PDB file of N, CA and C in Angstrom:
ATOM      1  N   MET A   1      -3.075  21.822  11.488  1.00 43.00           N
ATOM      2  CA  MET A   1      -3.393  20.563  10.871  1.00 43.00           C
ATOM      3  C   MET A   1      -2.228  20.141   9.990  1.00 43.00           C
ATOM      4  N   SER A   2      -1.798  18.881  10.127  1.00 55.00           N
ATOM      5  CA  SER A   2      -0.761  18.333   9.265  1.00 55.00           C
ATOM      6  C   SER A   2      -1.410  17.724   8.039  1.00 55.00           C
ATOM      7  N   ALA A   3      -0.712  17.799   6.902  1.00 56.00           N
ATOM      8  CA  ALA A   3      -1.257  17.241   5.669  1.00 56.00           C
ATOM      9  C   ALA A   3      -0.150  16.550   4.896  1.00 56.00           C
ATOM     10  N   PHE A   4      -0.545  15.586   4.087  1.00 55.00           N
ATOM     11  CA  PHE A   4       0.361  14.845   3.231  1.00 55.00           C
ATOM     12  C   PHE A   4      -0.277  14.761   1.863  1.00 55.00           C
ATOM     13  N   THR A   5       0.461  15.154   0.833  1.00 57.00           N
ATOM     14  CA  THR A   5      -0.038  15.081  -0.535  1.00 57.00           C
ATOM     15  C   THR A   5       0.873  14.161  -1.330  1.00 57.00           C
ATOM     16  N   PRO A   6       0.377  12.964  -1.735  1.00 57.00           N
ATOM     17  CA  PRO A   6       1.225  12.053  -2.509  1.00 57.00           C
ATOM     18  C   PRO A   6       1.478  12.589  -3.902  1.00 57.00           C
ATOM     19  N   SER A   7       2.619  12.233  -4.449  1.00 53.00           N
ATOM     20  CA  SER A   7       2.928  12.659  -5.814  1.00 53.00           C
ATOM     21  C   SER A   7       3.126  11.443  -6.694  1.00 53.00           C
ATOM     22  N   GLY A   8       3.033  11.647  -7.983  1.00 52.00           N
ATOM     23  CA  GLY A   8       3.327  10.591  -8.930  1.00 52.00           C
ATOM     24  C   GLY A   8       2.192   9.639  -9.203  1.00 52.00           C
ATOM     25  N   SER A   9       1.014   9.873  -8.662  1.00 49.00           N
ATOM     26  CA  SER A   9      -0.103   8.977  -8.951  1.00 49.00           C
ATOM     27  C   SER A   9      -0.836   9.469 -10.186  1.00 49.00           C
ATOM     28  N   GLY A  10      -1.398   8.537 -10.923  1.00 53.00           N
ATOM     29  CA  GLY A  10      -2.122   8.891 -12.127  1.00 53.00           C
ATOM     30  C   GLY A  10      -3.552   9.298 -11.838  1.00 53.00           C
ATOM     31  N   GLY A  11      -4.009   9.058 -10.609  1.00 52.00           N
ATOM     32  CA  GLY A  11      -5.377   9.385 -10.241  1.00 52.00           C
ATOM     33  C   GLY A  11      -5.518  10.829  -9.824  1.00 52.00           C
ATOM     34  N   VAL A  12      -6.620  11.145  -9.203  1.00 54.00           N
ATOM     35  CA  VAL A  12      -6.896  12.491  -8.731  1.00 54.00           C
ATOM     36  C   VAL A  12      -6.003  12.795  -7.533  1.00 54.00           C
ATOM     37  N   PRO A  13      -5.294  13.933  -7.533  1.00 55.00           N
ATOM     38  CA  PRO A  13      -4.455  14.286  -6.386  1.00 55.00           C
ATOM     39  C   PRO A  13      -5.309  14.457  -5.129  1.00 55.00           C
ATOM     40  N   ILE A  14      -4.764  14.046  -3.993  1.00 57.00           N
ATOM     41  CA  ILE A  14      -5.462  14.206  -2.723  1.00 57.00           C
ATOM     42  C   ILE A  14      -4.504  14.810  -1.715  1.00 57.00           C
ATOM     43  N   THR A  15      -5.068  15.360  -0.684  1.00 60.00           N
ATOM     44  CA  THR A  15      -4.313  15.735   0.497  1.00 60.00           C
ATOM     45  C   THR A  15      -4.995  15.046   1.656  1.00 60.00           C
ATOM     46  N   THR A  16      -4.230  14.346   2.468  1.00 64.00           N
ATOM     47  CA  THR A  16      -4.794  13.604   3.575  1.00 64.00           C
ATOM     48  C   THR A  16      -4.265  14.173   4.890  1.00 64.00           C
ATOM     49  N   THR A  17      -5.098  14.214   5.892  1.00 69.00           N
ATOM     50  CA  THR A  17      -4.733  14.747   7.194  1.00 69.00           C
ATOM     51  C   THR A  17      -3.933  13.726   7.983  1.00 69.00           C
ATOM     52  N   THR A  18      -2.866  14.179   8.598  1.00 70.00           N
ATOM     53  CA  THR A  18      -2.054  13.319   9.452  1.00 70.00           C
ATOM     54  C   THR A  18      -2.048  13.827  10.893  1.00 70.00           C
ATOM     55  N   GLU A  19      -2.995  14.686  11.221  1.00 73.00           N
ATOM     56  CA  GLU A  19      -3.090  15.235  12.570  1.00 73.00           C
ATOM     57  C   GLU A  19      -3.279  14.108  13.578  1.00 73.00           C
ATOM     58  N   GLY A  20      -2.483  14.131  14.641  1.00 76.00           N
ATOM     59  CA  GLY A  20      -2.576  13.118  15.690  1.00 76.00           C
ATOM     60  C   GLY A  20      -1.797  11.851  15.383  1.00 76.00           C
ATOM     61  N   LEU A  21      -1.252  11.754  14.184  1.00 82.00           N
ATOM     62  CA  LEU A  21      -0.454  10.592  13.819  1.00 82.00           C
ATOM     63  C   LEU A  21       1.025  10.953  13.928  1.00 82.00           C
ATOM     64  N   THR A  22       1.839   9.969  14.272  1.00 81.00           N
ATOM     65  CA  THR A  22       3.270  10.207  14.419  1.00 81.00           C
ATOM     66  C   THR A  22       4.052   9.150  13.658  1.00 81.00           C
ATOM     67  N   SER A  23       5.323   9.289  13.669  1.00 84.00           N
ATOM     68  CA  SER A  23       6.249   8.300  13.139  1.00 84.00           C
ATOM     69  C   SER A  23       5.889   7.776  11.754  1.00 84.00           C
ATOM     70  N   PRO A  24       5.948   8.617  10.726  1.00 94.00           N
ATOM     71  CA  PRO A  24       5.723   8.085   9.383  1.00 94.00           C
ATOM     72  C   PRO A  24       6.857   7.131   8.999  1.00 94.00           C
ATOM     73  N   THR A  25       6.497   6.050   8.340  1.00 96.00           N
ATOM     74  CA  THR A  25       7.466   5.066   7.877  1.00 96.00           C
ATOM     75  C   THR A  25       7.311   4.923   6.372  1.00 96.00           C
ATOM     76  N   ILE A  26       8.407   5.027   5.641  1.00 97.00           N
ATOM     77  CA  ILE A  26       8.397   4.823   4.199  1.00 97.00           C
ATOM     78  C   ILE A  26       9.131   3.525   3.909  1.00 97.00           C
ATOM     79  N   SER A  27       8.516   2.695   3.055  1.00 98.00           N
ATOM     80  CA  SER A  27       9.143   1.443   2.652  1.00 98.00           C
ATOM     81  C   SER A  27       8.993   1.272   1.147  1.00 98.00           C
ATOM     82  N   ASN A  28       9.999   0.709   0.525  1.00 98.00           N
ATOM     83  CA  ASN A  28       9.973   0.389  -0.901  1.00 98.00           C
ATOM     84  C   ASN A  28      10.187  -1.122  -1.019  1.00 98.00           C
ATOM     85  N   GLU A  29       9.128  -1.825  -1.409  1.00 98.00           N
ATOM     86  CA  GLU A  29       9.167  -3.283  -1.497  1.00 98.00           C
ATOM     87  C   GLU A  29       9.339  -3.710  -2.948  1.00 98.00           C
ATOM     88  N   VAL A  30      10.377  -4.484  -3.222  1.00 98.00           N
ATOM     89  CA  VAL A  30      10.681  -4.926  -4.579  1.00 98.00           C
ATOM     90  C   VAL A  30       9.811  -6.130  -4.937  1.00 98.00           C
ATOM     91  N   ILE A  31       9.138  -6.039  -6.073  1.00 98.00           N
ATOM     92  CA  ILE A  31       8.336  -7.137  -6.612  1.00 98.00           C
ATOM     93  C   ILE A  31       9.115  -7.657  -7.812  1.00 98.00           C
ATOM     94  N   THR A  32       9.848  -8.727  -7.605  1.00 98.00           N
ATOM     95  CA  THR A  32      10.733  -9.261  -8.640  1.00 98.00           C
ATOM     96  C   THR A  32       9.956  -9.989  -9.734  1.00 98.00           C
ATOM     97  N   LEU A  33       8.991 -10.831  -9.326  1.00 98.00           N
ATOM     98  CA  LEU A  33       8.254 -11.675 -10.263  1.00 98.00           C
ATOM     99  C   LEU A  33       6.800 -11.243 -10.370  1.00 98.00           C
ATOM    100  N   ALA A  34       6.243 -11.324 -11.561  1.00 98.00           N
ATOM    101  CA  ALA A  34       4.824 -11.019 -11.772  1.00 98.00           C
ATOM    102  C   ALA A  34       3.966 -12.142 -11.172  1.00 98.00           C
ATOM    103  N   ASN A  35       2.792 -11.764 -10.674  1.00 97.00           N
ATOM    104  CA  ASN A  35       1.797 -12.716 -10.171  1.00 97.00           C
ATOM    105  C   ASN A  35       2.351 -13.678  -9.124  1.00 97.00           C
ATOM    106  N   THR A  36       3.230 -13.163  -8.270  1.00 98.00           N
ATOM    107  CA  THR A  36       3.805 -13.905  -7.151  1.00 98.00           C
ATOM    108  C   THR A  36       3.540 -13.109  -5.881  1.00 98.00           C
ATOM    109  N   GLU A  37       3.048 -13.782  -4.838  1.00 98.00           N
ATOM    110  CA  GLU A  37       2.672 -13.076  -3.609  1.00 98.00           C
ATOM    111  C   GLU A  37       3.896 -12.671  -2.790  1.00 98.00           C
ATOM    112  N   TYR A  38       3.873 -11.431  -2.334  1.00 98.00           N
ATOM    113  CA  TYR A  38       4.871 -10.867  -1.426  1.00 98.00           C
ATOM    114  C   TYR A  38       4.134 -10.344  -0.199  1.00 98.00           C
ATOM    115  N   THR A  39       4.853 -10.126   0.895  1.00 98.00           N
ATOM    116  CA  THR A  39       4.220  -9.643   2.119  1.00 98.00           C
ATOM    117  C   THR A  39       4.930  -8.405   2.650  1.00 98.00           C
ATOM    118  N   TYR A  40       4.161  -7.619   3.369  1.00 98.00           N
ATOM    119  CA  TYR A  40       4.716  -6.467   4.073  1.00 98.00           C
ATOM    120  C   TYR A  40       4.020  -6.365   5.425  1.00 98.00           C
ATOM    121  N   PRO A  41       4.756  -6.588   6.533  1.00 98.00           N
ATOM    122  CA  PRO A  41       4.180  -6.386   7.863  1.00 98.00           C
ATOM    123  C   PRO A  41       4.300  -4.907   8.247  1.00 98.00           C
ATOM    124  N   PHE A  42       3.175  -4.257   8.455  1.00 97.00           N
ATOM    125  CA  PHE A  42       3.194  -2.852   8.850  1.00 97.00           C
ATOM    126  C   PHE A  42       3.768  -2.707  10.253  1.00 97.00           C
ATOM    127  N   PRO A  43       4.314  -1.525  10.573  1.00 96.00           N
ATOM    128  CA  PRO A  43       4.757  -1.288  11.950  1.00 96.00           C
ATOM    129  C   PRO A  43       3.591  -1.506  12.930  1.00 96.00           C
ATOM    130  N   THR A  44       3.911  -1.944  14.124  1.00 95.00           N
ATOM    131  CA  THR A  44       2.896  -2.168  15.160  1.00 95.00           C
ATOM    132  C   THR A  44       2.064  -0.914  15.374  1.00 95.00           C
ATOM    133  N   ASP A  45       0.766  -1.096  15.485  1.00 95.00           N
ATOM    134  CA  ASP A  45      -0.208  -0.019  15.740  1.00 95.00           C
ATOM    135  C   ASP A  45      -0.335   0.988  14.592  1.00 95.00           C
ATOM    136  N   THR A  46      -0.096   0.558  13.361  1.00 96.00           N
ATOM    137  CA  THR A  46      -0.315   1.432  12.210  1.00 96.00           C
ATOM    138  C   THR A  46      -1.768   1.882  12.178  1.00 96.00           C
ATOM    139  N   LYS A  47      -1.986   3.164  11.992  1.00 95.00           N
ATOM    140  CA  LYS A  47      -3.337   3.736  11.964  1.00 95.00           C
ATOM    141  C   LYS A  47      -3.770   4.146  10.559  1.00 95.00           C
ATOM    142  N   LYS A  48      -2.795   4.367   9.665  1.00 96.00           N
ATOM    143  CA  LYS A  48      -3.110   4.859   8.328  1.00 96.00           C
ATOM    144  C   LYS A  48      -1.982   4.458   7.392  1.00 96.00           C
ATOM    145  N   PHE A  49      -2.334   4.137   6.127  1.00 97.00           N
ATOM    146  CA  PHE A  49      -1.299   3.864   5.145  1.00 97.00           C
ATOM    147  C   PHE A  49      -1.758   4.248   3.750  1.00 97.00           C
ATOM    148  N   LEU A  50      -0.767   4.439   2.867  1.00 97.00           N
ATOM    149  CA  LEU A  50      -0.987   4.713   1.457  1.00 97.00           C
ATOM    150  C   LEU A  50       0.011   3.869   0.686  1.00 97.00           C
ATOM    151  N   ILE A  51      -0.462   3.187  -0.390  1.00 98.00           N
ATOM    152  CA  ILE A  51       0.419   2.370  -1.216  1.00 98.00           C
ATOM    153  C   ILE A  51       0.208   2.697  -2.691  1.00 98.00           C
ATOM    154  N   LYS A  52       1.284   2.519  -3.472  1.00 97.00           N
ATOM    155  CA  LYS A  52       1.189   2.662  -4.927  1.00 97.00           C
ATOM    156  C   LYS A  52       2.416   2.032  -5.556  1.00 97.00           C
ATOM    157  N   LEU A  53       2.270   1.624  -6.810  1.00 98.00           N
ATOM    158  CA  LEU A  53       3.424   1.144  -7.556  1.00 98.00           C
ATOM    159  C   LEU A  53       4.179   2.346  -8.115  1.00 98.00           C
ATOM    160  N   ARG A  54       5.483   2.294  -8.054  1.00 97.00           N
ATOM    161  CA  ARG A  54       6.306   3.439  -8.416  1.00 97.00           C
ATOM    162  C   ARG A  54       6.123   3.894  -9.858  1.00 97.00           C
ATOM    163  N   ASP A  55       6.199   2.989 -10.822  1.00 93.00           N
ATOM    164  CA  ASP A  55       6.157   3.438 -12.211  1.00 93.00           C
ATOM    165  C   ASP A  55       4.756   3.470 -12.805  1.00 93.00           C
ATOM    166  N   GLY A  56       3.780   2.903 -12.122  1.00 89.00           N
ATOM    167  CA  GLY A  56       2.401   2.960 -12.599  1.00 89.00           C
ATOM    168  C   GLY A  56       2.139   2.176 -13.867  1.00 89.00           C
ATOM    169  N   LEU A  57       2.968   1.168 -14.177  1.00 94.00           N
ATOM    170  CA  LEU A  57       2.805   0.413 -15.414  1.00 94.00           C
ATOM    171  C   LEU A  57       2.143  -0.951 -15.216  1.00 94.00           C
ATOM    172  N   ALA A  58       1.761  -1.280 -13.983  1.00 98.00           N
ATOM    173  CA  ALA A  58       1.138  -2.577 -13.701  1.00 98.00           C
ATOM    174  C   ALA A  58      -0.024  -2.372 -12.747  1.00 98.00           C
ATOM    175  N   ASP A  59      -0.921  -3.348 -12.715  1.00 98.00           N
ATOM    176  CA  ASP A  59      -1.971  -3.370 -11.703  1.00 98.00           C
ATOM    177  C   ASP A  59      -1.393  -4.015 -10.452  1.00 98.00           C
ATOM    178  N   LEU A  60      -1.905  -3.612  -9.293  1.00 98.00           N
ATOM    179  CA  LEU A  60      -1.496  -4.178  -8.020  1.00 98.00           C
ATOM    180  C   LEU A  60      -2.679  -4.937  -7.440  1.00 98.00           C
ATOM    181  N   LYS A  61      -2.440  -6.158  -6.987  1.00 98.00           N
ATOM    182  CA  LYS A  61      -3.468  -6.960  -6.319  1.00 98.00           C
ATOM    183  C   LYS A  61      -3.084  -7.047  -4.849  1.00 98.00           C
ATOM    184  N   MET A  62      -4.023  -6.734  -3.940  1.00 97.00           N
ATOM    185  CA  MET A  62      -3.709  -6.779  -2.516  1.00 97.00           C
ATOM    186  C   MET A  62      -4.781  -7.494  -1.732  1.00 97.00           C
ATOM    187  N   ALA A  63      -4.354  -8.114  -0.626  1.00 97.00           N
ATOM    188  CA  ALA A  63      -5.246  -8.839   0.265  1.00 97.00           C
ATOM    189  C   ALA A  63      -4.689  -8.749   1.684  1.00 97.00           C
ATOM    190  N   TYR A  64      -5.496  -9.184   2.652  1.00 96.00           N
ATOM    191  CA  TYR A  64      -5.055  -9.183   4.050  1.00 96.00           C
ATOM    192  C   TYR A  64      -4.857 -10.594   4.590  1.00 96.00           C
ATOM    193  N   ILE A  65      -5.052 -11.620   3.744  1.00 96.00           N
ATOM    194  CA  ILE A  65      -4.892 -13.009   4.154  1.00 96.00           C
ATOM    195  C   ILE A  65      -3.890 -13.665   3.219  1.00 96.00           C
ATOM    196  N   SER A  66      -2.946 -14.399   3.784  1.00 96.00           N
ATOM    197  CA  SER A  66      -1.940 -15.088   2.989  1.00 96.00           C
ATOM    198  C   SER A  66      -2.599 -16.008   1.973  1.00 96.00           C
ATOM    199  N   GLY A  67      -2.153 -15.942   0.732  1.00 93.00           N
ATOM    200  CA  GLY A  67      -2.705 -16.765  -0.340  1.00 93.00           C
ATOM    201  C   GLY A  67      -3.849 -16.123  -1.087  1.00 93.00           C
ATOM    202  N   ASP A  68      -4.449 -15.087  -0.533  1.00 92.00           N
ATOM    203  CA  ASP A  68      -5.616 -14.457  -1.165  1.00 92.00           C
ATOM    204  C   ASP A  68      -5.247 -13.427  -2.236  1.00 92.00           C
ATOM    205  N   SER A  69      -3.989 -13.008  -2.320  1.00 92.00           N
ATOM    206  CA  SER A  69      -3.652 -11.978  -3.307  1.00 92.00           C
ATOM    207  C   SER A  69      -3.794 -12.487  -4.739  1.00 92.00           C
ATOM    208  N   GLY A  70      -3.960 -13.794  -4.914  1.00 89.00           N
ATOM    209  CA  GLY A  70      -4.204 -14.353  -6.228  1.00 89.00           C
ATOM    210  C   GLY A  70      -5.612 -14.886  -6.386  1.00 89.00           C
ATOM    211  N   LEU A  71      -6.430 -14.816  -5.308  1.00 91.00           N
ATOM    212  CA  LEU A  71      -7.787 -15.370  -5.334  1.00 91.00           C
ATOM    213  C   LEU A  71      -8.848 -14.334  -4.981  1.00 91.00           C
ATOM    214  N   LEU A  72      -8.811 -13.873  -3.749  1.00 94.00           N
ATOM    215  CA  LEU A  72      -9.763 -12.883  -3.240  1.00 94.00           C
ATOM    216  C   LEU A  72      -8.992 -11.621  -2.908  1.00 94.00           C
ATOM    217  N   TYR A  73      -8.982 -10.678  -3.815  1.00 96.00           N
ATOM    218  CA  TYR A  73      -8.134  -9.508  -3.655  1.00 96.00           C
ATOM    219  C   TYR A  73      -8.851  -8.275  -4.186  1.00 96.00           C
ATOM    220  N   ILE A  74      -8.280  -7.132  -3.875  1.00 97.00           N
ATOM    221  CA  ILE A  74      -8.737  -5.882  -4.462  1.00 97.00           C
ATOM    222  C   ILE A  74      -7.664  -5.446  -5.455  1.00 97.00           C
ATOM    223  N   THR A  75      -8.083  -4.944  -6.600  1.00 97.00           N
ATOM    224  CA  THR A  75      -7.148  -4.480  -7.617  1.00 97.00           C
ATOM    225  C   THR A  75      -7.000  -2.971  -7.539  1.00 97.00           C
ATOM    226  N   ILE A  76      -5.772  -2.513  -7.444  1.00 97.00           N
ATOM    227  CA  ILE A  76      -5.481  -1.091  -7.547  1.00 97.00           C
ATOM    228  C   ILE A  76      -4.974  -0.902  -8.979  1.00 97.00           C
ATOM    229  N   PRO A  77      -5.787  -0.295  -9.841  1.00 97.00           N
ATOM    230  CA  PRO A  77      -5.402  -0.166 -11.250  1.00 97.00           C
ATOM    231  C   PRO A  77      -4.117   0.631 -11.427  1.00 97.00           C
ATOM    232  N   ARG A  78      -3.404   0.302 -12.491  1.00 97.00           N
ATOM    233  CA  ARG A  78      -2.134   0.974 -12.780  1.00 97.00           C
ATOM    234  C   ARG A  78      -2.299   2.485 -12.733  1.00 97.00           C
ATOM    235  N   GLY A  79      -1.311   3.135 -12.131  1.00 95.00           N
ATOM    236  CA  GLY A  79      -1.314   4.593 -12.053  1.00 95.00           C
ATOM    237  C   GLY A  79      -2.120   5.162 -10.908  1.00 95.00           C
ATOM    238  N   ASN A  80      -2.683   4.313 -10.037  1.00 96.00           N
ATOM    239  CA  ASN A  80      -3.485   4.793  -8.911  1.00 96.00           C
ATOM    240  C   ASN A  80      -2.850   4.385  -7.594  1.00 96.00           C
ATOM    241  N   PHE A  81      -3.397   4.890  -6.504  1.00 96.00           N
ATOM    242  CA  PHE A  81      -2.925   4.534  -5.177  1.00 96.00           C
ATOM    243  C   PHE A  81      -4.108   4.043  -4.351  1.00 96.00           C
ATOM    244  N   TYR A  82      -3.799   3.462  -3.197  1.00 97.00           N
ATOM    245  CA  TYR A  82      -4.825   2.965  -2.272  1.00 97.00           C
ATOM    246  C   TYR A  82      -4.452   3.458  -0.880  1.00 97.00           C
ATOM    247  N   MET A  83      -5.450   3.911  -0.135  1.00 97.00           N
ATOM    248  CA  MET A  83      -5.204   4.423   1.209  1.00 97.00           C
ATOM    249  C   MET A  83      -6.262   3.898   2.169  1.00 97.00           C
ATOM    250  N   GLU A  84      -5.856   3.591   3.393  1.00 96.00           N
ATOM    251  CA  GLU A  84      -6.780   3.245   4.467  1.00 96.00           C
ATOM    252  C   GLU A  84      -6.380   4.050   5.686  1.00 96.00           C
ATOM    253  N   ASP A  85      -7.396   4.472   6.441  1.00 95.00           N
ATOM    254  CA  ASP A  85      -7.107   5.156   7.703  1.00 95.00           C
ATOM    255  C   ASP A  85      -8.069   4.675   8.776  1.00 95.00           C
ATOM    256  N   GLU A  86      -7.857   5.176   9.980  1.00 94.00           N
ATOM    257  CA  GLU A  86      -8.622   4.775  11.157  1.00 94.00           C
ATOM    258  C   GLU A  86      -8.535   3.271  11.402  1.00 94.00           C
ATOM    259  N   ILE A  87      -7.366   2.696  11.152  1.00 95.00           N
ATOM    260  CA  ILE A  87      -7.140   1.268  11.377  1.00 95.00           C
ATOM    261  C   ILE A  87      -7.065   1.024  12.876  1.00 95.00           C
ATOM    262  N   GLN A  88      -7.756  -0.002  13.340  1.00 93.00           N
ATOM    263  CA  GLN A  88      -7.825  -0.303  14.768  1.00 93.00           C
ATOM    264  C   GLN A  88      -7.009  -1.528  15.179  1.00 93.00           C
ATOM    265  N   ALA A  89      -6.402  -2.247  14.243  1.00 91.00           N
ATOM    266  CA  ALA A  89      -5.639  -3.464  14.565  1.00 91.00           C
ATOM    267  C   ALA A  89      -4.261  -3.114  15.116  1.00 91.00           C
ATOM    268  N   SER A  90      -3.763  -3.939  16.049  1.00 92.00           N
ATOM    269  CA  SER A  90      -2.415  -3.703  16.579  1.00 92.00           C
ATOM    270  C   SER A  90      -1.355  -4.248  15.626  1.00 92.00           C
ATOM    271  N   SER A  91      -1.730  -5.255  14.825  1.00 96.00           N
ATOM    272  CA  SER A  91      -0.802  -5.764  13.811  1.00 96.00           C
ATOM    273  C   SER A  91      -1.559  -5.954  12.501  1.00 96.00           C
ATOM    274  N   LEU A  92      -0.851  -5.713  11.400  1.00 97.00           N
ATOM    275  CA  LEU A  92      -1.470  -5.778  10.086  1.00 97.00           C
ATOM    276  C   LEU A  92      -0.398  -6.165   9.076  1.00 97.00           C
ATOM    277  N   THR A  93      -0.722  -7.142   8.232  1.00 98.00           N
ATOM    278  CA  THR A  93       0.187  -7.558   7.171  1.00 98.00           C
ATOM    279  C   THR A  93      -0.523  -7.423   5.835  1.00 98.00           C
ATOM    280  N   LEU A  94       0.174  -6.898   4.857  1.00 98.00           N
ATOM    281  CA  LEU A  94      -0.351  -6.738   3.515  1.00 98.00           C
ATOM    282  C   LEU A  94       0.248  -7.831   2.630  1.00 98.00           C
ATOM    283  N   TYR A  95      -0.602  -8.494   1.857  1.00 98.00           N
ATOM    284  CA  TYR A  95      -0.181  -9.503   0.890  1.00 98.00           C
ATOM    285  C   TYR A  95      -0.471  -8.923  -0.484  1.00 98.00           C
ATOM    286  N   PHE A  96       0.503  -8.936  -1.365  1.00 98.00           N
ATOM    287  CA  PHE A  96       0.326  -8.229  -2.631  1.00 98.00           C
ATOM    288  C   PHE A  96       1.101  -8.899  -3.758  1.00 98.00           C
ATOM    289  N   GLN A  97       0.683  -8.603  -4.975  1.00 98.00           N
ATOM    290  CA  GLN A  97       1.400  -9.017  -6.171  1.00 98.00           C
ATOM    291  C   GLN A  97       1.096  -8.035  -7.289  1.00 98.00           C
ATOM    292  N   ALA A  98       1.973  -7.975  -8.258  1.00 98.00           N
ATOM    293  CA  ALA A  98       1.807  -7.081  -9.405  1.00 98.00           C
ATOM    294  C   ALA A  98       1.622  -7.917 -10.664  1.00 98.00           C
ATOM    295  N   THR A  99       0.960  -7.331 -11.636  1.00 98.00           N
ATOM    296  CA  THR A  99       0.701  -8.040 -12.891  1.00 98.00           C
ATOM    297  C   THR A  99       1.902  -8.020 -13.837  1.00 98.00           C
ATOM    298  N   GLN A 100       2.952  -7.286 -13.485  1.00 98.00           N
ATOM    299  CA  GLN A 100       4.190  -7.264 -14.266  1.00 98.00           C
ATOM    300  C   GLN A 100       5.378  -7.382 -13.320  1.00 98.00           C
ATOM    301  N   ALA A 101       6.439  -7.993 -13.796  1.00 98.00           N
ATOM    302  CA  ALA A 101       7.656  -8.162 -12.996  1.00 98.00           C
ATOM    303  C   ALA A 101       8.406  -6.845 -12.845  1.00 98.00           C
ATOM    304  N   SER A 102       9.359  -6.847 -11.931  1.00 98.00           N
ATOM    305  CA  SER A 102      10.281  -5.722 -11.711  1.00 98.00           C
ATOM    306  C   SER A 102       9.559  -4.430 -11.351  1.00 98.00           C
ATOM    307  N   GLN A 103       8.701  -4.511 -10.330  1.00 98.00           N
ATOM    308  CA  GLN A 103       7.966  -3.351  -9.838  1.00 98.00           C
ATOM    309  C   GLN A 103       8.458  -3.001  -8.436  1.00 98.00           C
ATOM    310  N   ILE A 104       8.180  -1.781  -8.010  1.00 98.00           N
ATOM    311  CA  ILE A 104       8.476  -1.359  -6.637  1.00 98.00           C
ATOM    312  C   ILE A 104       7.198  -0.827  -6.020  1.00 98.00           C
ATOM    313  N   LEU A 105       6.813  -1.423  -4.897  1.00 98.00           N
ATOM    314  CA  LEU A 105       5.645  -0.959  -4.157  1.00 98.00           C
ATOM    315  C   LEU A 105       6.102   0.083  -3.150  1.00 98.00           C
ATOM    316  N   GLU A 106       5.581   1.294  -3.273  1.00 98.00           N
ATOM    317  CA  GLU A 106       5.889   2.370  -2.336  1.00 98.00           C
ATOM    318  C   GLU A 106       4.813   2.380  -1.258  1.00 98.00           C
ATOM    319  N   ILE A 107       5.259   2.392   0.004  1.00 98.00           N
ATOM    320  CA  ILE A 107       4.354   2.351   1.141  1.00 98.00           C
ATOM    321  C   ILE A 107       4.740   3.475   2.098  1.00 98.00           C
ATOM    322  N   ILE A 108       3.747   4.229   2.534  1.00 97.00           N
ATOM    323  CA  ILE A 108       3.959   5.142   3.660  1.00 97.00           C
ATOM    324  C   ILE A 108       2.872   4.839   4.661  1.00 97.00           C
ATOM    325  N   SER A 109       3.283   4.713   5.912  1.00 97.00           N
ATOM    326  CA  SER A 109       2.334   4.389   6.984  1.00 97.00           C
ATOM    327  C   SER A 109       2.604   5.287   8.185  1.00 97.00           C
ATOM    328  N   TRP A 110       1.568   5.486   8.970  1.00 96.00           N
ATOM    329  CA  TRP A 110       1.656   6.313  10.180  1.00 96.00           C
ATOM    330  C   TRP A 110       1.091   5.552  11.360  1.00 96.00           C
ATOM    331  N   VAL A 111       1.697   5.766  12.546  1.00 93.00           N
ATOM    332  CA  VAL A 111       1.155   5.199  13.788  1.00 93.00           C
ATOM    333  C   VAL A 111       0.613   6.295  14.647  1.00 93.00           C
TER     334      VAL A 111
END
């Protein structure tokens, strides 16, 4: 069994199974301005992902529809991460913004 344990999160440490998944992709997305929507298109056929802000000093707002990251979104509180698995979509785009400027969104995804 393959496992991945994220580091640097303020929440409870986890280990997640990556068995049957291949091609991990790591991306670091720069969030220059606070409360401004940015996008990240996941690699085609992404099955699982984990996201977190690098320094843990801001909240992250995320949505799956353009324009919703400031209206209808889920908040990932500062110092925590968010993970989804068993994704069935062939294409997926993440829309996100941070409550403070000069943040880096760390993303790891598997297909």
